[in-house]
mmCIF file of C-alpha atoms and ligand atoms in Angstrom:
data_model
loop_
_atom_site.group_PDB
_atom_site.id
_atom_site.type_symbol
_atom_site.label_atom_id
_atom_site.label_comp_id
_atom_site.label_asym_id
_atom_site.label_seq_id
_atom_site.Cartn_x
_atom_site.Cartn_y
_atom_site.Cartn_z
ATOM 1 C CA MET A 1 -11.648 -21.760 0.605
ATOM 2 C CA ASP A 2 -10.556 -20.835 4.132
ATOM 3 C CA SER A 3 -10.377 -17.047 4.099
ATOM 4 C CA LYS A 4 -7.495 -17.148 6.608
ATOM 5 C CA LYS A 5 -5.235 -18.653 3.944
ATOM 6 C CA MET A 6 -6.242 -16.386 1.045
ATOM 7 C CA GLY A 7 -3.496 -14.300 -0.556
ATOM 8 C CA PHE A 8 -3.918 -10.568 -1.265
ATOM 9 C CA ASN A 9 -5.177 -10.755 -4.846
ATOM 10 C CA THR A 10 -7.544 -13.629 -4.020
ATOM 11 C CA ILE A 11 -9.066 -11.523 -1.231
ATOM 12 C CA CYS A 12 -9.377 -8.631 -3.706
ATOM 13 C CA THR A 13 -11.145 -10.809 -6.259
ATOM 14 C CA HIS A 14 -13.331 -13.058 -4.108
ATOM 15 C CA LEU A 15 -13.619 -12.442 -0.395
ATOM 16 C CA GLY A 16 -17.110 -11.380 0.695
ATOM 17 C CA GLU A 17 -18.635 -11.786 -2.761
ATOM 18 C CA ILE A 18 -22.389 -12.445 -2.862
ATOM 19 C CA LYS A 19 -23.229 -15.666 -4.696
ATOM 20 C CA ASP A 20 -25.789 -15.265 -7.469
ATOM 21 C CA GLU A 21 -27.898 -18.274 -6.432
ATOM 22 C CA GLN A 22 -30.682 -17.421 -8.866
ATOM 23 C CA PHE A 23 -28.814 -17.207 -12.187
ATOM 24 C CA LYS A 24 -25.281 -18.401 -11.269
ATOM 25 C CA GLY A 25 -23.732 -15.210 -12.599
ATOM 26 C CA ALA A 26 -20.007 -14.621 -12.087
ATOM 27 C CA ILE A 27 -20.246 -11.417 -10.066
ATOM 28 C CA SER A 28 -22.072 -10.188 -6.968
ATOM 29 C CA PRO A 29 -25.636 -9.082 -7.719
ATOM 30 C CA ILE A 30 -26.474 -5.524 -6.661
ATOM 31 C CA TYR A 31 -29.304 -5.051 -4.126
ATOM 32 C CA LEU A 32 -30.763 -1.564 -4.180
ATOM 33 C CA SER A 33 -33.641 -1.958 -1.717
ATOM 34 C CA THR A 34 -33.983 0.688 0.936
ATOM 35 C CA SER A 35 -36.792 -1.348 2.460
ATOM 36 C CA TYR A 36 -36.477 -4.913 3.768
ATOM 37 C CA ALA A 37 -38.951 -7.242 5.477
ATOM 38 C CA PHE A 38 -38.788 -6.878 9.212
ATOM 39 C CA GLU A 39 -37.514 -10.298 10.252
ATOM 40 C CA ASP A 40 -36.634 -9.944 13.906
ATOM 41 C CA VAL A 41 -35.440 -7.248 16.262
ATOM 42 C CA ASP A 42 -31.746 -7.865 15.475
ATOM 43 C CA THR A 43 -31.919 -7.618 11.687
ATOM 44 C CA LYS A 44 -33.325 -4.268 10.695
ATOM 45 C CA ARG A 45 -31.778 -3.825 7.271
ATOM 46 C CA TYR A 46 -31.556 -0.233 6.058
ATOM 47 C CA PRO A 47 -28.823 1.525 4.032
ATOM 48 C CA ARG A 48 -28.099 4.084 6.777
ATOM 49 C CA TYR A 49 -27.520 1.222 9.207
ATOM 50 C CA PHE A 50 -24.578 0.162 6.992
ATOM 51 C CA ASN A 51 -26.059 -3.333 6.601
ATOM 52 C CA THR A 52 -27.421 -3.810 3.083
ATOM 53 C CA PRO A 53 -26.160 -7.077 1.504
ATOM 54 C CA ASN A 54 -23.663 -5.235 -0.711
ATOM 55 C CA GLN A 55 -22.367 -3.076 2.142
ATOM 56 C CA GLU A 56 -21.860 -6.086 4.412
ATOM 57 C CA ALA A 57 -20.086 -8.030 1.665
ATOM 58 C CA LEU A 58 -17.670 -5.216 0.811
ATOM 59 C CA CYS A 59 -16.899 -4.499 4.475
ATOM 60 C CA LYS A 60 -15.667 -8.086 4.871
ATOM 61 C CA LYS A 61 -13.259 -7.620 1.974
ATOM 62 C CA ILE A 62 -11.896 -4.272 3.185
ATOM 63 C CA ALA A 63 -11.479 -5.494 6.788
ATOM 64 C CA LYS A 64 -9.509 -8.499 5.549
ATOM 65 C CA LEU A 65 -7.275 -6.392 3.278
ATOM 66 C CA GLU A 66 -6.308 -4.224 6.252
ATOM 67 C CA LYS A 67 -5.962 -7.235 8.592
ATOM 68 C CA GLY A 68 -8.693 -5.930 10.897
ATOM 69 C CA GLU A 69 -11.709 -7.674 12.414
ATOM 70 C CA SER A 70 -14.374 -5.407 10.982
ATOM 71 C CA SER A 71 -15.000 -2.310 8.877
ATOM 72 C CA LEU A 72 -17.546 0.299 7.814
ATOM 73 C CA ILE A 73 -17.782 2.105 4.493
ATOM 74 C CA PHE A 74 -18.909 5.707 4.040
ATOM 75 C CA GLY A 75 -20.024 8.189 1.390
ATOM 76 C CA SER A 76 -16.603 9.892 1.404
ATOM 77 C CA GLY A 77 -13.205 9.717 3.053
ATOM 78 C CA MET A 78 -14.114 12.783 5.116
ATOM 79 C CA ALA A 79 -17.347 11.106 6.319
ATOM 80 C CA ALA A 80 -15.270 8.155 7.561
ATOM 81 C CA ILE A 81 -12.675 10.450 9.176
ATOM 82 C CA SER A 82 -15.111 12.874 10.836
ATOM 83 C CA THR A 83 -17.450 10.147 12.111
ATOM 84 C CA THR A 84 -14.532 8.165 13.543
ATOM 85 C CA LEU A 85 -12.985 11.196 15.248
ATOM 86 C CA PHE A 86 -16.304 12.205 16.807
ATOM 87 C CA SER A 87 -16.832 8.612 17.990
ATOM 88 C CA PHE A 88 -13.742 8.763 20.194
ATOM 89 C CA LEU A 89 -13.669 12.436 21.205
ATOM 90 C CA GLN A 90 -16.041 14.492 23.282
ATOM 91 C CA LYS A 91 -16.111 17.806 25.119
ATOM 92 C CA GLY A 92 -13.008 18.213 27.278
ATOM 93 C CA ASP A 93 -10.921 15.615 25.409
ATOM 94 C CA HIS A 94 -7.608 16.317 23.679
ATOM 95 C CA ILE A 95 -6.171 14.946 20.416
ATOM 96 C CA ILE A 96 -2.620 15.088 19.025
ATOM 97 C CA LEU A 97 -2.221 15.264 15.240
ATOM 98 C CA GLN A 98 0.714 15.516 12.897
ATOM 99 C CA ARG A 99 0.965 18.894 11.137
ATOM 100 C CA THR A 100 1.134 17.615 7.561
ATOM 101 C CA LEU A 101 -2.373 16.169 7.155
ATOM 102 C CA TYR A 102 -4.725 16.029 4.197
ATOM 103 C CA GLY A 103 -6.146 19.568 3.815
ATOM 104 C CA GLY A 104 -9.763 18.475 4.448
ATOM 105 C CA THR A 105 -8.791 16.855 7.744
ATOM 106 C CA THR A 106 -6.898 19.982 8.841
ATOM 107 C CA ASN A 107 -9.974 22.083 8.011
ATOM 108 C CA LEU A 108 -12.256 19.715 9.966
ATOM 109 C CA ILE A 109 -10.068 20.127 13.068
ATOM 110 C CA ASN A 110 -9.608 23.887 12.735
ATOM 111 C CA GLU A 111 -13.236 24.692 11.903
ATOM 112 C CA GLU A 112 -15.267 22.197 13.959
ATOM 113 C CA PHE A 113 -13.393 21.017 17.036
ATOM 114 C CA GLU A 114 -13.423 24.230 19.045
ATOM 115 C CA LYS A 115 -17.221 24.465 18.640
ATOM 116 C CA HIS A 116 -17.476 21.041 20.268
ATOM 117 C CA GLY A 117 -15.028 21.817 23.067
ATOM 118 C CA ILE A 118 -12.376 19.380 21.812
ATOM 119 C CA GLU A 119 -8.766 20.472 22.362
ATOM 120 C CA PHE A 120 -6.096 19.703 19.765
ATOM 121 C CA SER A 121 -2.330 20.011 19.288
ATOM 122 C CA PHE A 122 -0.449 19.737 16.014
ATOM 123 C CA VAL A 123 3.038 18.220 16.057
ATOM 124 C CA ASP A 124 5.632 19.839 13.790
ATOM 125 C CA SER A 125 8.315 17.202 14.167
ATOM 126 C CA GLN A 126 7.967 13.686 12.738
ATOM 127 C CA THR A 127 9.683 12.132 15.724
ATOM 128 C CA VAL A 128 7.991 10.156 18.478
ATOM 129 C CA LYS A 129 9.421 12.630 20.968
ATOM 130 C CA GLY A 130 7.423 15.367 19.230
ATOM 131 C CA PHE A 131 4.209 13.439 19.956
ATOM 132 C CA GLU A 132 5.259 12.518 23.492
ATOM 133 C CA GLU A 133 5.831 16.167 24.395
ATOM 134 C CA LYS A 134 2.204 17.010 23.567
ATOM 135 C CA ILE A 135 0.570 14.314 25.721
ATOM 136 C CA LYS A 136 -1.738 15.678 28.437
ATOM 137 C CA SER A 137 -3.897 13.973 31.052
ATOM 138 C CA ASN A 138 -6.964 14.358 28.785
ATOM 139 C CA THR A 139 -5.296 13.133 25.552
ATOM 140 C CA LYS A 140 -7.547 10.458 24.022
ATOM 141 C CA VAL A 141 -6.335 10.102 20.416
ATOM 142 C CA ILE A 142 -3.113 10.328 18.378
ATOM 143 C CA TYR A 143 -3.743 10.765 14.651
ATOM 144 C CA ILE A 144 -1.124 10.297 11.909
ATOM 145 C CA GLU A 145 -0.903 10.141 8.113
ATOM 146 C CA THR A 146 2.102 8.466 6.510
ATOM 147 C CA PRO A 147 3.359 8.843 3.793
ATOM 148 C CA SER A 148 2.249 12.475 4.010
ATOM 149 C CA ASN A 149 1.089 14.837 1.302
ATOM 150 C CA PRO A 150 2.871 16.300 -0.691
ATOM 151 C CA LEU A 151 6.463 15.659 0.477
ATOM 152 C CA LEU A 152 5.976 11.954 1.341
ATOM 153 C CA THR A 153 7.467 12.261 4.799
ATOM 154 C CA ILE A 154 7.303 9.068 6.869
ATOM 155 C CA ILE A 155 6.448 8.610 10.529
ATOM 156 C CA ASP A 156 7.567 5.505 12.433
ATOM 157 C CA ILE A 157 4.179 3.806 12.908
ATOM 158 C CA GLU A 158 5.352 1.141 15.363
ATOM 159 C CA LYS A 159 6.986 3.685 17.664
ATOM 160 C CA VAL A 160 3.929 5.971 17.696
ATOM 161 C CA ALA A 161 1.669 2.971 18.455
ATOM 162 C CA GLU A 162 3.975 1.925 21.289
ATOM 163 C CA LEU A 163 3.959 5.398 22.827
ATOM 164 C CA ALA A 164 0.161 5.549 22.626
ATOM 165 C CA LYS A 165 -0.346 2.088 24.172
ATOM 166 C CA LYS A 166 1.902 3.006 27.087
ATOM 167 C CA ASN A 167 -0.327 6.027 27.736
ATOM 168 C CA LYS A 168 -3.677 4.293 27.003
ATOM 169 C CA ILE A 169 -4.310 6.521 23.975
ATOM 170 C CA ILE A 170 -6.200 5.354 20.845
ATOM 171 C CA THR A 171 -4.213 5.594 17.576
ATOM 172 C CA MET A 172 -5.682 6.429 14.166
ATOM 173 C CA ILE A 173 -3.939 6.530 10.804
ATOM 174 C CA ASP A 174 -4.999 7.815 7.402
ATOM 175 C CA ASN A 175 -3.597 5.025 5.200
ATOM 176 C CA THR A 176 -4.894 6.447 1.900
ATOM 177 C CA PHE A 177 -1.529 7.195 0.264
ATOM 178 C CA ALA A 178 -0.017 3.775 0.993
ATOM 179 C CA SER A 179 -3.176 1.681 0.375
ATOM 180 C CA PRO A 180 -3.499 -1.763 1.997
ATOM 181 C CA VAL A 181 -1.147 -3.110 -0.682
ATOM 182 C CA ASN A 182 1.841 -1.238 0.723
ATOM 183 C CA GLN A 183 1.146 -0.797 4.407
ATOM 184 C CA ASN A 184 -0.989 -2.555 7.037
ATOM 185 C CA PRO A 185 -0.860 -0.343 10.149
ATOM 186 C CA ILE A 186 -2.901 -2.752 12.321
ATOM 187 C CA GLU A 187 0.010 -5.221 12.089
ATOM 188 C CA LEU A 188 2.225 -2.411 13.415
ATOM 189 C CA GLY A 189 0.036 -1.777 16.452
ATOM 190 C CA ILE A 190 -2.341 0.958 15.224
ATOM 191 C CA ASP A 191 -5.942 0.755 16.498
ATOM 192 C CA ILE A 192 -7.941 2.360 13.687
ATOM 193 C CA VAL A 193 -7.176 2.614 9.948
ATOM 194 C CA LEU A 194 -8.928 5.171 7.726
ATOM 195 C CA HIS A 195 -9.155 5.419 3.958
ATOM 196 C CA SER A 196 -10.403 7.778 1.344
ATOM 197 C CA ALA A 197 -11.649 5.002 -0.949
ATOM 198 C CA THR A 198 -11.938 7.741 -3.582
ATOM 199 C CA LYS A 199 -8.215 7.173 -4.139
ATOM 200 C CA TYR A 200 -6.443 3.786 -4.529
ATOM 201 C CA LEU A 201 -9.336 1.545 -3.412
ATOM 202 C CA GLY A 202 -11.526 3.107 -6.129
ATOM 203 C CA GLY A 203 -8.587 3.746 -8.435
ATOM 204 C CA HIS A 204 -10.467 4.968 -11.531
ATOM 205 C CA SER A 205 -11.360 8.543 -10.522
ATOM 206 C CA ASP A 206 -15.093 7.756 -10.600
ATOM 207 C CA ILE A 207 -16.070 6.865 -7.002
ATOM 208 C CA LEU A 208 -16.380 8.968 -3.836
ATOM 209 C CA ALA A 209 -16.190 6.767 -0.718
ATOM 210 C CA GLY A 210 -14.412 6.172 2.575
ATOM 211 C CA ALA A 211 -13.656 3.312 4.941
ATOM 212 C CA VAL A 212 -12.605 2.587 8.513
ATOM 213 C CA VAL A 213 -11.116 -0.701 9.753
ATOM 214 C CA SER A 214 -10.556 -1.827 13.355
ATOM 215 C CA THR A 215 -11.664 -4.351 15.987
ATOM 216 C CA GLU A 216 -15.336 -5.434 16.245
ATOM 217 C CA LYS A 217 -15.574 -3.426 19.450
ATOM 218 C CA ASN A 218 -14.231 -0.174 17.962
ATOM 219 C CA ILE A 219 -16.294 -0.552 14.791
ATOM 220 C CA ASP A 220 -19.442 -1.019 16.873
ATOM 221 C CA LYS A 221 -18.621 2.177 18.757
ATOM 222 C CA ILE A 222 -18.153 4.034 15.452
ATOM 223 C CA PHE A 223 -21.382 2.522 14.076
ATOM 224 C CA GLN A 224 -23.405 3.899 17.007
ATOM 225 C CA VAL A 225 -22.323 7.433 15.967
ATOM 226 C CA ALA A 226 -22.330 6.752 12.211
ATOM 227 C CA LYS A 227 -26.031 5.859 12.105
ATOM 228 C CA ASN A 228 -26.796 9.258 13.666
ATOM 229 C CA PHE A 229 -24.491 11.224 11.336
ATOM 230 C CA GLY A 230 -25.867 9.343 8.314
ATOM 231 C CA GLY A 231 -22.751 9.187 6.141
ATOM 232 C CA SER A 232 -23.448 5.875 4.406
ATOM 233 C CA LEU A 233 -23.104 5.479 0.652
ATOM 234 C CA SER A 234 -25.344 4.295 -2.179
ATOM 235 C CA ASP A 235 -25.300 0.603 -3.092
ATOM 236 C CA PHE A 236 -24.425 1.564 -6.681
ATOM 237 C CA THR A 237 -21.177 3.002 -5.341
ATOM 238 C CA VAL A 238 -20.643 -0.005 -3.065
ATOM 239 C CA TRP A 239 -20.911 -2.302 -6.060
ATOM 240 C CA MET A 240 -18.542 -0.125 -8.138
ATOM 241 C CA LEU A 241 -16.046 -0.142 -5.285
ATOM 242 C CA GLU A 242 -16.212 -3.927 -4.958
ATOM 243 C CA ARG A 243 -15.457 -4.215 -8.660
ATOM 244 C CA SER A 244 -12.618 -1.700 -8.442
ATOM 245 C CA ILE A 245 -10.903 -3.455 -5.540
ATOM 246 C CA LYS A 246 -10.616 -6.649 -7.590
ATOM 247 C CA THR A 247 -7.667 -5.026 -9.399
ATOM 248 C CA LEU A 248 -6.261 -3.103 -6.392
ATOM 249 C CA GLY A 249 -3.204 -5.339 -5.997
ATOM 250 C CA LEU A 250 -2.403 -5.336 -9.713
ATOM 251 C CA ARG A 251 -2.823 -1.591 -10.086
ATOM 252 C CA VAL A 252 -0.857 -0.505 -7.040
ATOM 253 C CA LYS A 253 2.055 -2.911 -7.572
ATOM 254 C CA ARG A 254 2.428 -1.557 -11.093
ATOM 255 C CA GLN A 255 2.206 2.015 -9.780
ATOM 256 C CA ASN A 256 4.909 1.249 -7.168
ATOM 257 C CA LYS A 257 7.233 -0.049 -9.837
ATOM 258 C CA THR A 258 6.749 2.843 -12.245
ATOM 259 C CA ALA A 259 6.995 5.466 -9.466
ATOM 260 C CA LEU A 260 10.347 4.057 -8.289
ATOM 261 C CA LYS A 261 11.781 4.043 -11.823
ATOM 262 C CA LEU A 262 10.454 7.507 -12.587
ATOM 263 C CA SER A 263 11.777 8.981 -9.355
ATOM 264 C CA LYS A 264 15.243 7.566 -10.125
ATOM 265 C CA TRP A 265 15.098 9.049 -13.616
ATOM 266 C CA LEU A 266 13.984 12.442 -12.284
ATOM 267 C CA GLU A 267 16.688 12.407 -9.597
ATOM 268 C CA LYS A 268 19.395 12.173 -12.263
ATOM 269 C CA HIS A 269 17.816 14.798 -14.542
ATOM 270 C CA VAL A 270 19.696 18.102 -14.879
ATOM 271 C CA ASP A 271 16.496 20.175 -14.931
ATOM 272 C CA ILE A 272 15.135 18.723 -11.670
ATOM 273 C CA ALA A 273 16.230 20.295 -8.369
ATOM 274 C CA ALA A 274 14.734 17.765 -5.934
ATOM 275 C CA VAL A 275 12.713 14.540 -5.899
ATOM 276 C CA TYR A 276 10.677 13.309 -2.923
ATOM 277 C CA TYR A 277 9.905 9.585 -2.962
ATOM 278 C CA PRO A 278 10.187 7.270 0.066
ATOM 279 C CA GLY A 279 11.745 4.538 -2.089
ATOM 280 C CA LEU A 280 14.809 6.660 -2.930
ATOM 281 C CA LYS A 281 17.907 6.138 -0.797
ATOM 282 C CA SER A 282 18.256 9.925 -0.774
ATOM 283 C CA HIS A 283 14.883 10.298 1.011
ATOM 284 C CA PRO A 284 15.558 11.242 4.649
ATOM 285 C CA ASP A 285 13.035 8.634 5.890
ATOM 286 C CA PHE A 286 14.076 5.811 3.533
ATOM 287 C CA GLU A 287 15.080 3.443 6.368
ATOM 288 C CA ILE A 288 11.769 3.814 8.231
ATOM 289 C CA ALA A 289 9.826 3.445 4.966
ATOM 290 C CA LYS A 290 11.739 0.245 4.175
ATOM 291 C CA LYS A 291 10.951 -1.138 7.621
ATOM 292 C CA GLN A 292 7.190 -0.531 7.605
ATOM 293 C CA MET A 293 6.129 -0.472 3.946
ATOM 294 C CA LYS A 294 5.773 -3.421 1.560
ATOM 295 C CA GLY A 295 6.079 -1.112 -1.443
ATOM 296 C CA PHE A 296 6.757 2.631 -1.646
ATOM 297 C CA GLY A 297 3.553 3.722 -3.383
ATOM 298 C CA GLY A 298 2.587 5.591 -6.511
ATOM 299 C CA MET A 299 2.926 9.136 -5.191
ATOM 300 C CA LEU A 300 6.005 11.330 -5.602
ATOM 301 C CA SER A 301 6.804 15.013 -5.865
ATOM 302 C CA PHE A 302 9.573 17.046 -7.433
ATOM 303 C CA GLU A 303 10.875 20.579 -7.950
ATOM 304 C CA LEU A 304 12.085 22.025 -11.226
ATOM 305 C CA LYS A 305 15.459 23.819 -11.298
ATOM 306 C CA GLU A 306 15.342 27.516 -10.470
ATOM 307 C CA GLY A 307 14.226 29.621 -13.443
ATOM 308 C CA LEU A 308 11.982 26.909 -14.931
ATOM 309 C CA ASN A 309 8.283 27.755 -14.699
ATOM 310 C CA ALA A 310 6.314 24.924 -13.034
ATOM 311 C CA SER A 311 2.885 26.195 -14.173
ATOM 312 C CA GLN A 312 4.075 26.440 -17.768
ATOM 313 C CA PHE A 313 5.570 22.946 -17.464
ATOM 314 C CA GLN A 314 2.184 21.582 -16.340
ATOM 315 C CA LYS A 315 0.481 23.247 -19.312
ATOM 316 C CA GLU A 316 2.920 21.677 -21.767
ATOM 317 C CA LEU A 317 2.265 18.110 -20.592
ATOM 318 C CA LYS A 318 0.197 16.172 -23.102
ATOM 319 C CA LEU A 319 -0.413 12.754 -21.519
ATOM 320 C CA ILE A 320 -0.134 13.595 -17.823
ATOM 321 C CA LYS A 321 -3.268 15.452 -16.725
ATOM 322 C CA SER A 322 -3.428 18.356 -14.305
ATOM 323 C CA SER A 323 -5.889 17.211 -11.663
ATOM 324 C CA MET A 324 -6.844 17.832 -8.039
ATOM 325 C CA SER A 325 -7.317 14.208 -7.141
ATOM 326 C CA LEU A 326 -4.938 11.261 -7.178
ATOM 327 C CA ALA A 327 -4.471 7.499 -7.292
ATOM 328 C CA GLY A 328 -6.296 6.850 -10.563
ATOM 329 C CA VAL A 329 -5.076 4.568 -13.343
ATOM 330 C CA GLU A 330 -4.191 7.754 -15.229
ATOM 331 C CA SER A 331 -1.165 9.831 -14.202
ATOM 332 C CA THR A 332 -2.026 13.240 -12.770
ATOM 333 C CA ILE A 333 -0.033 16.230 -11.558
ATOM 334 C CA LEU A 334 -0.729 19.321 -9.473
ATOM 335 C CA SER A 335 0.937 22.310 -7.871
ATOM 336 C CA PRO A 336 0.311 22.134 -4.089
ATOM 337 C CA THR A 337 0.842 25.906 -3.789
ATOM 338 C CA LEU A 338 -1.899 26.643 -6.315
ATOM 339 C CA THR A 339 -4.347 23.881 -5.352
ATOM 340 C CA SER A 340 -4.257 21.438 -2.409
ATOM 341 C CA HIS A 341 -2.316 23.783 -0.119
ATOM 342 C CA ALA A 342 -3.529 27.130 -1.495
ATOM 343 C CA LEU A 343 -5.526 27.862 1.675
ATOM 344 C CA LEU A 344 -2.377 27.797 3.803
ATOM 345 C CA SER A 345 -0.422 31.029 4.254
ATOM 346 C CA GLU A 346 2.992 31.398 2.595
ATOM 347 C CA GLN A 347 4.571 30.965 6.023
ATOM 348 C CA GLU A 348 2.626 27.780 6.781
ATOM 349 C CA ARG A 349 3.692 26.340 3.435
ATOM 350 C CA ALA A 350 7.315 27.262 4.123
ATOM 351 C CA LEU A 351 7.033 25.574 7.543
ATOM 352 C CA GLN A 352 5.979 22.366 5.786
ATOM 353 C CA GLY A 353 8.763 22.691 3.188
ATOM 354 C CA ILE A 354 6.404 23.293 0.253
ATOM 355 C CA LYS A 355 8.081 25.500 -2.372
ATOM 356 C CA ASP A 356 6.132 27.310 -5.111
ATOM 357 C CA GLY A 357 7.815 25.214 -7.817
ATOM 358 C CA LEU A 358 6.881 21.887 -6.185
ATOM 359 C CA LEU A 359 4.786 19.473 -8.254
ATOM 360 C CA ARG A 360 2.957 16.446 -6.856
ATOM 361 C CA PHE A 361 2.766 13.526 -9.214
ATOM 362 C CA SER A 362 0.303 10.625 -8.946
ATOM 363 C CA VAL A 363 1.736 7.837 -11.097
ATOM 364 C CA GLY A 364 -0.779 5.880 -13.176
ATOM 365 C CA ILE A 365 -0.516 2.566 -14.986
ATOM 366 C CA GLU A 366 0.668 3.915 -18.353
ATOM 367 C CA GLU A 367 3.955 2.722 -19.879
ATOM 368 C CA LYS A 368 6.913 4.284 -18.062
ATOM 369 C CA GLU A 369 8.578 5.268 -21.375
ATOM 370 C CA ASP A 370 5.519 7.305 -22.406
ATOM 371 C CA LEU A 371 5.478 9.182 -19.099
ATOM 372 C CA ILE A 372 9.198 9.943 -19.357
ATOM 373 C CA GLN A 373 8.786 11.152 -22.910
ATOM 374 C CA ASP A 374 5.917 13.439 -21.908
ATOM 375 C CA ILE A 375 7.926 14.999 -19.073
ATOM 376 C CA GLN A 376 10.983 15.425 -21.324
ATOM 377 C CA GLN A 377 9.072 17.120 -24.160
ATOM 378 C CA ALA A 378 7.422 19.525 -21.661
ATOM 379 C CA LEU A 379 10.840 20.389 -20.177
ATOM 380 C CA ASN A 380 12.225 21.004 -23.684
ATOM 381 C CA LYS A 381 9.328 23.345 -24.478
ATOM 382 C CA ILE A 382 9.675 25.467 -21.345
ATOM 383 C CA LYS A 383 13.429 25.752 -21.817
ATOM 384 C CA ILE A 384 12.881 27.143 -25.319
ATOM 385 C CA LEU A 385 10.336 29.623 -23.912
ATOM 386 C CA GLU A 386 12.854 30.608 -21.231
ATOM 387 C CA LEU A 387 15.528 31.287 -23.908
ATOM 388 C CA GLU A 388 13.135 33.398 -25.987
ATOM 389 C CA HIS A 389 12.557 35.747 -23.032
HETATM 390 C C1 PLP B 1 -8.732 12.553 -0.566
HETATM 391 C C2 PLP B 1 -8.218 12.289 0.777
HETATM 392 C C3 PLP B 1 -9.048 12.343 1.908
HETATM 393 C C4 PLP B 1 -10.510 12.747 1.833
HETATM 394 O O1 PLP B 1 -11.259 11.842 1.137
HETATM 395 P P1 PLP B 1 -12.611 12.206 0.324
HETATM 396 O O2 PLP B 1 -12.994 10.896 -0.235
HETATM 397 O O3 PLP B 1 -12.260 13.245 -0.679
HETATM 398 O O4 PLP B 1 -13.583 12.721 1.334
HETATM 399 C C5 PLP B 1 -8.489 12.047 3.140
HETATM 400 N N1 PLP B 1 -7.188 11.729 3.257
HETATM 401 C C6 PLP B 1 -6.369 11.678 2.214
HETATM 402 C C7 PLP B 1 -4.941 11.324 2.415
HETATM 403 C C8 PLP B 1 -6.842 11.950 0.931
HETATM 404 O O5 PLP B 1 -6.001 11.927 -0.107
#
């Protein structure tokens, strides 16, 4: 079939698969060799050159899902992010980043960039004007992440891309939270799309991987740096990731649907003070989200009413697990103040609007009624404890 005409779930299931010519098996065989016959100067196969058969096959699938020309896969999301940033930035260059980034990315910037003589500015506002104000003559990259963690704020991707193009600046986006199911930034003018494949692409909380998608030319530039940094992943993981992506569309669409219903239920609940979900009309960025997203995602966050203990609430949950990571088929919850954003000062958290009672919820594929029941029974328990005090 012509891959140009393939729909999303067909790409997930089939594109790039390796035919089992020997035994006619249904799935891609896994090739674990780290040593291949030296055929000619152009085809030196080696895992750290990102060109084993399984790596090449999976890269085709991921590039297609993000509507890019080419892609590379890495041993972690941070390997993809750091390698890509260092491919486009050198001593004397400047980068503009939004303030509310994944904690690991913020740490990479704060701890490594100064050593390498790279200047950076964080933008506190979500508006394009906020980014425009930071542009300098040596600005090379604008880096965004939308929806953001943990308050699901949305940045207008098209407008940021437009601003960057006008100023000949490369744009990068961390598209992990949306996944390629809900948002394709390349269609909106972004140059480079990054993923922690540990999250929705993997989807089962058992794979650590990352990916970058862009034009052939940009991917080649990243590859030249990537082979020196050595962040490629094992072919076992590549094979697991290929298998996981087969159900990406099914999983994420289900997660979208449940997250929207749950956020509406939480919004009406007397014990809940606030709900943050880009699919709610009450979300300040709802209109932008509607414009650029195909679905609103499986991530939401909420605050309990004053006087209700969020940590105790988490402990009382029976089905929903407390967990650092996200995007698995199982629902998970965490307190940003105690975990993902614990390294920030109280002031920095306040600046980002993160209250101590905030809980971030990664919606799984369980039945909605069971999730609601679990939340309700935990609320009942903590209210009884509150009364006993
Ligand atoms: C988890 C995550 C990362 C980092 O990915 P790893 O696979 O843990 O290295 C980057 N960005 C976002 C949005 C993430 O959630």
